[in-house]
Coordinates of C-alpha atoms in Angstrom, one line a residue:
X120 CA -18.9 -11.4 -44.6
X121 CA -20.2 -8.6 -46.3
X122 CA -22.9 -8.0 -44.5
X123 CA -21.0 -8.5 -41.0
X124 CA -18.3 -5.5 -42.6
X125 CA -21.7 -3.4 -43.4
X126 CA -23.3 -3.6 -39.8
X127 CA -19.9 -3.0 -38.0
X128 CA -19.4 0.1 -40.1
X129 CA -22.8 1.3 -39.5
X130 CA -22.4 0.5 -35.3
X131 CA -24.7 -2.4 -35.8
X132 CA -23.1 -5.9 -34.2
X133 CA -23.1 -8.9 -36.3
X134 CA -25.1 -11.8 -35.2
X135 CA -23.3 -13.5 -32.5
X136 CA -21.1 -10.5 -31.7
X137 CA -22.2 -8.5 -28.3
X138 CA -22.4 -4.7 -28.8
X139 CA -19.7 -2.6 -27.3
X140 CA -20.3 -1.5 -23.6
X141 CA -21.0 1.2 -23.0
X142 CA -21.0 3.1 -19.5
X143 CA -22.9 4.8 -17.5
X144 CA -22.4 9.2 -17.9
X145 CA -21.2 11.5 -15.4
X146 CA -23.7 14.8 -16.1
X147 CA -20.4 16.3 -18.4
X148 CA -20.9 13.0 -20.5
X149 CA -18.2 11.5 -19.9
X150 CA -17.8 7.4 -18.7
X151 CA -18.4 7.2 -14.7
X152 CA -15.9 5.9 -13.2
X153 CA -16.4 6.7 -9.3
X154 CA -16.5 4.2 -7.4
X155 CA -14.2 1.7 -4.9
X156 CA -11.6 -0.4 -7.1
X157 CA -9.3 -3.2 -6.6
X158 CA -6.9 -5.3 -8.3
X159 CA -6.5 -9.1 -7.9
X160 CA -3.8 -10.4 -9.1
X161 CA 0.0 -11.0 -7.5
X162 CA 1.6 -8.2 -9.3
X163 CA 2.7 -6.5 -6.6
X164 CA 4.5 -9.6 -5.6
X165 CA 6.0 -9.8 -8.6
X166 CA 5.0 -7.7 -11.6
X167 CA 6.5 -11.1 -14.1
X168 CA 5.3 -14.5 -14.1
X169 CA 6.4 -16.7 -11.4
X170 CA 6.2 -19.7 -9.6
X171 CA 5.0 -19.9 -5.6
X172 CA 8.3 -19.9 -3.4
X173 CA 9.2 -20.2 0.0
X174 CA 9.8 -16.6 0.6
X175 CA 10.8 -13.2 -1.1
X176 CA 14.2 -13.6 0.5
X177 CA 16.2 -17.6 0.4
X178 CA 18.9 -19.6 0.9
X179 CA 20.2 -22.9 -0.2
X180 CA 18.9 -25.6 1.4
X181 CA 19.3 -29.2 1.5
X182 CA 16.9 -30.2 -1.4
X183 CA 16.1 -26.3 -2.6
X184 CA 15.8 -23.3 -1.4
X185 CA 14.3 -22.3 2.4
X186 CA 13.7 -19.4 3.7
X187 CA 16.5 -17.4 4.6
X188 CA 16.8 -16.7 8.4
X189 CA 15.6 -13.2 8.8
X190 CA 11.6 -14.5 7.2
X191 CA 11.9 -18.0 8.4
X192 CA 9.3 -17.2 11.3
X193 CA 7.2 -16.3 8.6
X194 CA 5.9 -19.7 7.9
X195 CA 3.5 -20.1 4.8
X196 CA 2.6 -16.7 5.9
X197 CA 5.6 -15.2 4.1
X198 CA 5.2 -17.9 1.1
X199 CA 5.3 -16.2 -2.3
X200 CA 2.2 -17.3 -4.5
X201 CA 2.5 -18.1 -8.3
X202 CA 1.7 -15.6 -10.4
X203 CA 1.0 -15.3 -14.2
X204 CA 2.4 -11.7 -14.2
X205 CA 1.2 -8.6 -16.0
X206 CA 3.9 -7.6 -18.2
X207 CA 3.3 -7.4 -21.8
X208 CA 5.6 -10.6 -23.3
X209 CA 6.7 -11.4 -19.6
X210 CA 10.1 -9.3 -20.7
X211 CA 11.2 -6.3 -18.7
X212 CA 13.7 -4.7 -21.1
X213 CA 16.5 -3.9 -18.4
X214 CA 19.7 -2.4 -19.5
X215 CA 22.5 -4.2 -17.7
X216 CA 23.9 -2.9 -15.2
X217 CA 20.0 -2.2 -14.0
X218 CA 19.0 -6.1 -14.2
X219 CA 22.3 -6.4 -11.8
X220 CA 20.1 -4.0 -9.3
X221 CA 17.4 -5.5 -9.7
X222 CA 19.0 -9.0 -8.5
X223 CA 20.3 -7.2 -5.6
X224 CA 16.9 -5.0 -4.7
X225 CA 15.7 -8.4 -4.5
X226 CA 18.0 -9.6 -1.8
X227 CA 17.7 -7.1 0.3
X228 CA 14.3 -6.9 -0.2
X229 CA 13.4 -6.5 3.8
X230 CA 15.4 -4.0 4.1
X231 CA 15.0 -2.2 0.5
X232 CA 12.2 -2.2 -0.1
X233 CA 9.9 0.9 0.7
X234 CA 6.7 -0.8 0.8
X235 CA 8.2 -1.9 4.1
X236 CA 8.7 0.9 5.6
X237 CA 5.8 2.5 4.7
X238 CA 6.8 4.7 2.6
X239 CA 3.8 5.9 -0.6
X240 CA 3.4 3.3 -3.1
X241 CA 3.9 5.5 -6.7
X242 CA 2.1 5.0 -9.9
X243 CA 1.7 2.5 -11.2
X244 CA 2.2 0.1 -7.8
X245 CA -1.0 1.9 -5.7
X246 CA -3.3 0.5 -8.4
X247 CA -2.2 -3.1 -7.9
X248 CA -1.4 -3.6 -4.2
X249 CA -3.9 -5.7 -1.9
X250 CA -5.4 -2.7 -1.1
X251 CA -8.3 -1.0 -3.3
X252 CA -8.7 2.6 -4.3
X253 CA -11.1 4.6 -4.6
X254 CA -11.9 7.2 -7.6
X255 CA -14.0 10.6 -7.0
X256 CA -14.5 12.5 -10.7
X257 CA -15.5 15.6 -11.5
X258 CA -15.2 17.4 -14.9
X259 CA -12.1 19.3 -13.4
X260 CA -10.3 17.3 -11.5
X261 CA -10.1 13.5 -10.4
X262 CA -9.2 12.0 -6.9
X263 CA -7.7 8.7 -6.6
X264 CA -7.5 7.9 -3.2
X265 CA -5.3 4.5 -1.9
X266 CA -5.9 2.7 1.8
X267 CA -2.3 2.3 1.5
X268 CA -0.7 4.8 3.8
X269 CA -3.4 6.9 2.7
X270 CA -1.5 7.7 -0.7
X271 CA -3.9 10.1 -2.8
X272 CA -3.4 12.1 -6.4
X273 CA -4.9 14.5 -8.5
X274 CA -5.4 14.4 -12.2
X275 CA -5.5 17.2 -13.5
X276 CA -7.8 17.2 -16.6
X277 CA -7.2 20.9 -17.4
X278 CA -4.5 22.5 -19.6
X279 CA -1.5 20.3 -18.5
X280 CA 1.0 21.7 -16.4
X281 CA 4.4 20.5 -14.9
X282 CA 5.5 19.1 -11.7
X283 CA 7.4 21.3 -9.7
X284 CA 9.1 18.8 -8.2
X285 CA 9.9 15.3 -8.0
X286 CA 7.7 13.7 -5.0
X287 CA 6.4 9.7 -4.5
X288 CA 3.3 10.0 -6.2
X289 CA 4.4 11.7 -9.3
X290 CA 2.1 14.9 -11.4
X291 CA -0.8 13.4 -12.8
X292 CA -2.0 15.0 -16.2
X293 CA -5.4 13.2 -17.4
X294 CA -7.6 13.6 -20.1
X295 CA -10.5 11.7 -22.4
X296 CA -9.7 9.4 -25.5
X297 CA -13.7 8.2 -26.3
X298 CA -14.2 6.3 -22.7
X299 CA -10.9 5.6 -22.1
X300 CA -9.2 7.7 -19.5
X301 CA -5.2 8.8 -20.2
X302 CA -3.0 10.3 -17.4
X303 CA 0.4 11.0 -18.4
X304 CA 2.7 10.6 -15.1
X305 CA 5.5 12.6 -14.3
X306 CA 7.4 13.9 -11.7
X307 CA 8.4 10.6 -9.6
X308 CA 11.3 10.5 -7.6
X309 CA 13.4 7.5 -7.8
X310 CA 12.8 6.0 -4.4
X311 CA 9.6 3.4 -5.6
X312 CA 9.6 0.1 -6.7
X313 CA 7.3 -2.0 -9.2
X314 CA 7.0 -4.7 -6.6
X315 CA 8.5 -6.4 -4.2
X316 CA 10.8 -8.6 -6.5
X317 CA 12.9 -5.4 -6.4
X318 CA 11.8 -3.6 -10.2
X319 CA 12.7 -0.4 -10.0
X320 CA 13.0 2.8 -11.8
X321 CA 15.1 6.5 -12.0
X322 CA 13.3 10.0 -11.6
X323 CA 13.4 9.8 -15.6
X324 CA 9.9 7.8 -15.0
X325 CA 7.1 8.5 -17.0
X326 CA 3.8 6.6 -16.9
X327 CA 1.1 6.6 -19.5
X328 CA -2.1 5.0 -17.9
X329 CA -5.0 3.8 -19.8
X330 CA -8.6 3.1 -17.5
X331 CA -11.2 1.5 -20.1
X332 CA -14.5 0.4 -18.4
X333 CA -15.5 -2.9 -19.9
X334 CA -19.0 -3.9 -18.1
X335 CA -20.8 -2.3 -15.1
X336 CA -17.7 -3.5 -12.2
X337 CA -14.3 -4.2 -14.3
X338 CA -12.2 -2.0 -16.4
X339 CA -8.9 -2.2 -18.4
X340 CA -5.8 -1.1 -16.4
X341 CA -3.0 -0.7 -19.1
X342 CA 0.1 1.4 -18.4
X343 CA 3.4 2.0 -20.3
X344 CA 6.5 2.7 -18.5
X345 CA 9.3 4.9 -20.2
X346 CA 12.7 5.5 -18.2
X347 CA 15.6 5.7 -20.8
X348 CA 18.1 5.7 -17.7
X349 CA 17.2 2.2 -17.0
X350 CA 15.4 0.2 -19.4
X351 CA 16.5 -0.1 -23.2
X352 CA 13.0 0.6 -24.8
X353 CA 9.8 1.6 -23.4
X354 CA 7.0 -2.0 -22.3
X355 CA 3.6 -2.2 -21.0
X356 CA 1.6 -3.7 -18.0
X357 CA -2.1 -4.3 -18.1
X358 CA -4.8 -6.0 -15.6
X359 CA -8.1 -6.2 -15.0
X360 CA -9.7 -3.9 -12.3
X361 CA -12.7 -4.8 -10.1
X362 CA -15.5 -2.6 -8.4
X363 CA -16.2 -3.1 -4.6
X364 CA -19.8 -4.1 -4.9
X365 CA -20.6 -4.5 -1.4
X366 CA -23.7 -2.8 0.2
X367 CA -21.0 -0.6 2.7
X368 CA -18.1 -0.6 0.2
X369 CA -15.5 1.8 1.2
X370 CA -12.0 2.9 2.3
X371 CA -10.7 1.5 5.2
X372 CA -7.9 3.3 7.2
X373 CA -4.6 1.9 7.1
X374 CA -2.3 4.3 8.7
X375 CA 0.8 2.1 8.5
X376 CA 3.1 4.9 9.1
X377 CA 2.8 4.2 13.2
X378 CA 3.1 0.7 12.6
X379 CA 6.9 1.1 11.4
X380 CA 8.0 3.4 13.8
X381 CA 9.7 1.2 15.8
X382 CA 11.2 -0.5 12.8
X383 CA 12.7 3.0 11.9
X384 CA 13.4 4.9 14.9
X385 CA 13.6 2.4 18.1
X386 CA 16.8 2.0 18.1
X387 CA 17.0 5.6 19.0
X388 CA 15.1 5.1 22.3
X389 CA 17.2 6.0 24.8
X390 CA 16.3 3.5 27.2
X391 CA 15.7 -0.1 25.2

């Protein structure tokens, strides 16, 4: 034991115990984290643990609940699947009156929902959708770009500075703690959701975000969400995320905006 406690304080590994990894350097020396990424997981589903469904949206039915009549076409195609969620303790510490919303975000989730309509993602949702992301660093900036709806950010990693205003994708504010990466979120406006279970959040959002790389393709994703207008303390979220490792790994355009145009505007056709 003694000998273990010497060798860990001297950076040395104890027999049996695998040294720390540690990642490749950007020429500034910090970790490298360029590169394609993607989540896999169900979070954006449902960000809690839960069991495969029918649908996002049901009714009643003879010996459970069916899929209520506006998904029913769906099939198994619009089937929820189980999930062992990504919340810290599998608690999201709503205050009241927000759980109530909650319950009702979630049935009216095909219409509610802004994930339907297109509409950007936010932080942290763009990192866990079924879409991956891609990360471009430099010393002074760093570009996360999202095949959703073709959502990017900047993080800063300068002095930090404020948002000016409150937009879908928030003011990113990063900086270095050993190879971790920390970007403070702010800035969000109130129109996002969590997932598509209908968690949700005010414009008081702020978003701590850790990014840990862990071996050569995976790294920690741990955030910590803090809105005092609709939780009653702050909680966290954390996942695994993955590299693209194939030989032509890259960003695919998925431009959904023209896809819901006729969801949001046909009915103003003027011949139908």
């Amino acid at each position: 034991m003694l000998l273990a406690g010497v060798l860990e304080l001297a950076g040395v590994p104890a027999a049996g115990q695998a040294p720390a990894y540690k990642a490749p350097r950007t020429p500034d020396g910090k970790p490298n984290l360029n590169g394609i990424w993607q989540a896999l997981n169900t979070a954006n589903w449902d960000i809690q643990a839960h069991a495969a469904r029918p649908a996002l949206m049901t009714v009643p039915g003879p010996a459970g609940p069916i899929p209520a009549p506006p998904v029913l076409a769906f099939g198994a195609v619009g089937s929820v699947p189980g999930g062992l969620g990504v919340v810290e303790g599998n608690e999201i510490p709503y205050q009241p009156w927000a759980l109530a919303k909650k319950k009702e975000n979630a049935e009216h989730w095909l219409t509610s929902d802004p994930e339907v309509k297109c509409y950007l993602p936010g932080v942290p949702r763009a990192t866990y959708m079924a879409f991956p992301f891609q990360i471009v660093q430099t010393p002074k900036v760093i570009l996360m770009s999202y095949e959703f709806a073709g959502a990017t950010r900047t993080i800063n990693m300068g002095k930090p500075t404020e948002a000016q205003t409150d937009s879908w994708m928030g003011w990113s504010n990063g900086r270095w703690e050993g190879d971790t990466l920390m970007v403070d979120v702010t800035g969000q406006n109130d129109k996002t959701w969590f997932d598509r279970a209908g968690d949700f959040h005010s414009e008081a959002l702020h978003v701590v975000e850790r990014y840990t790389p862990r071996s050569a393709d995976t790294m920690m994703y741990e955030v910590t969400i803090e809105d005092s207008k609709v939780f009653t303390r702050p909680w966290k979220m954390s996942m695994p995320l993955y590299r693209r490792v194939e030989k032509n790994a890259q960003l695919v355009e998925f431009n959904c905006v023209e896809f819901v145009e006729e969801l949001l505007y046909g009915q103003f056709r003027k011949k139908q």
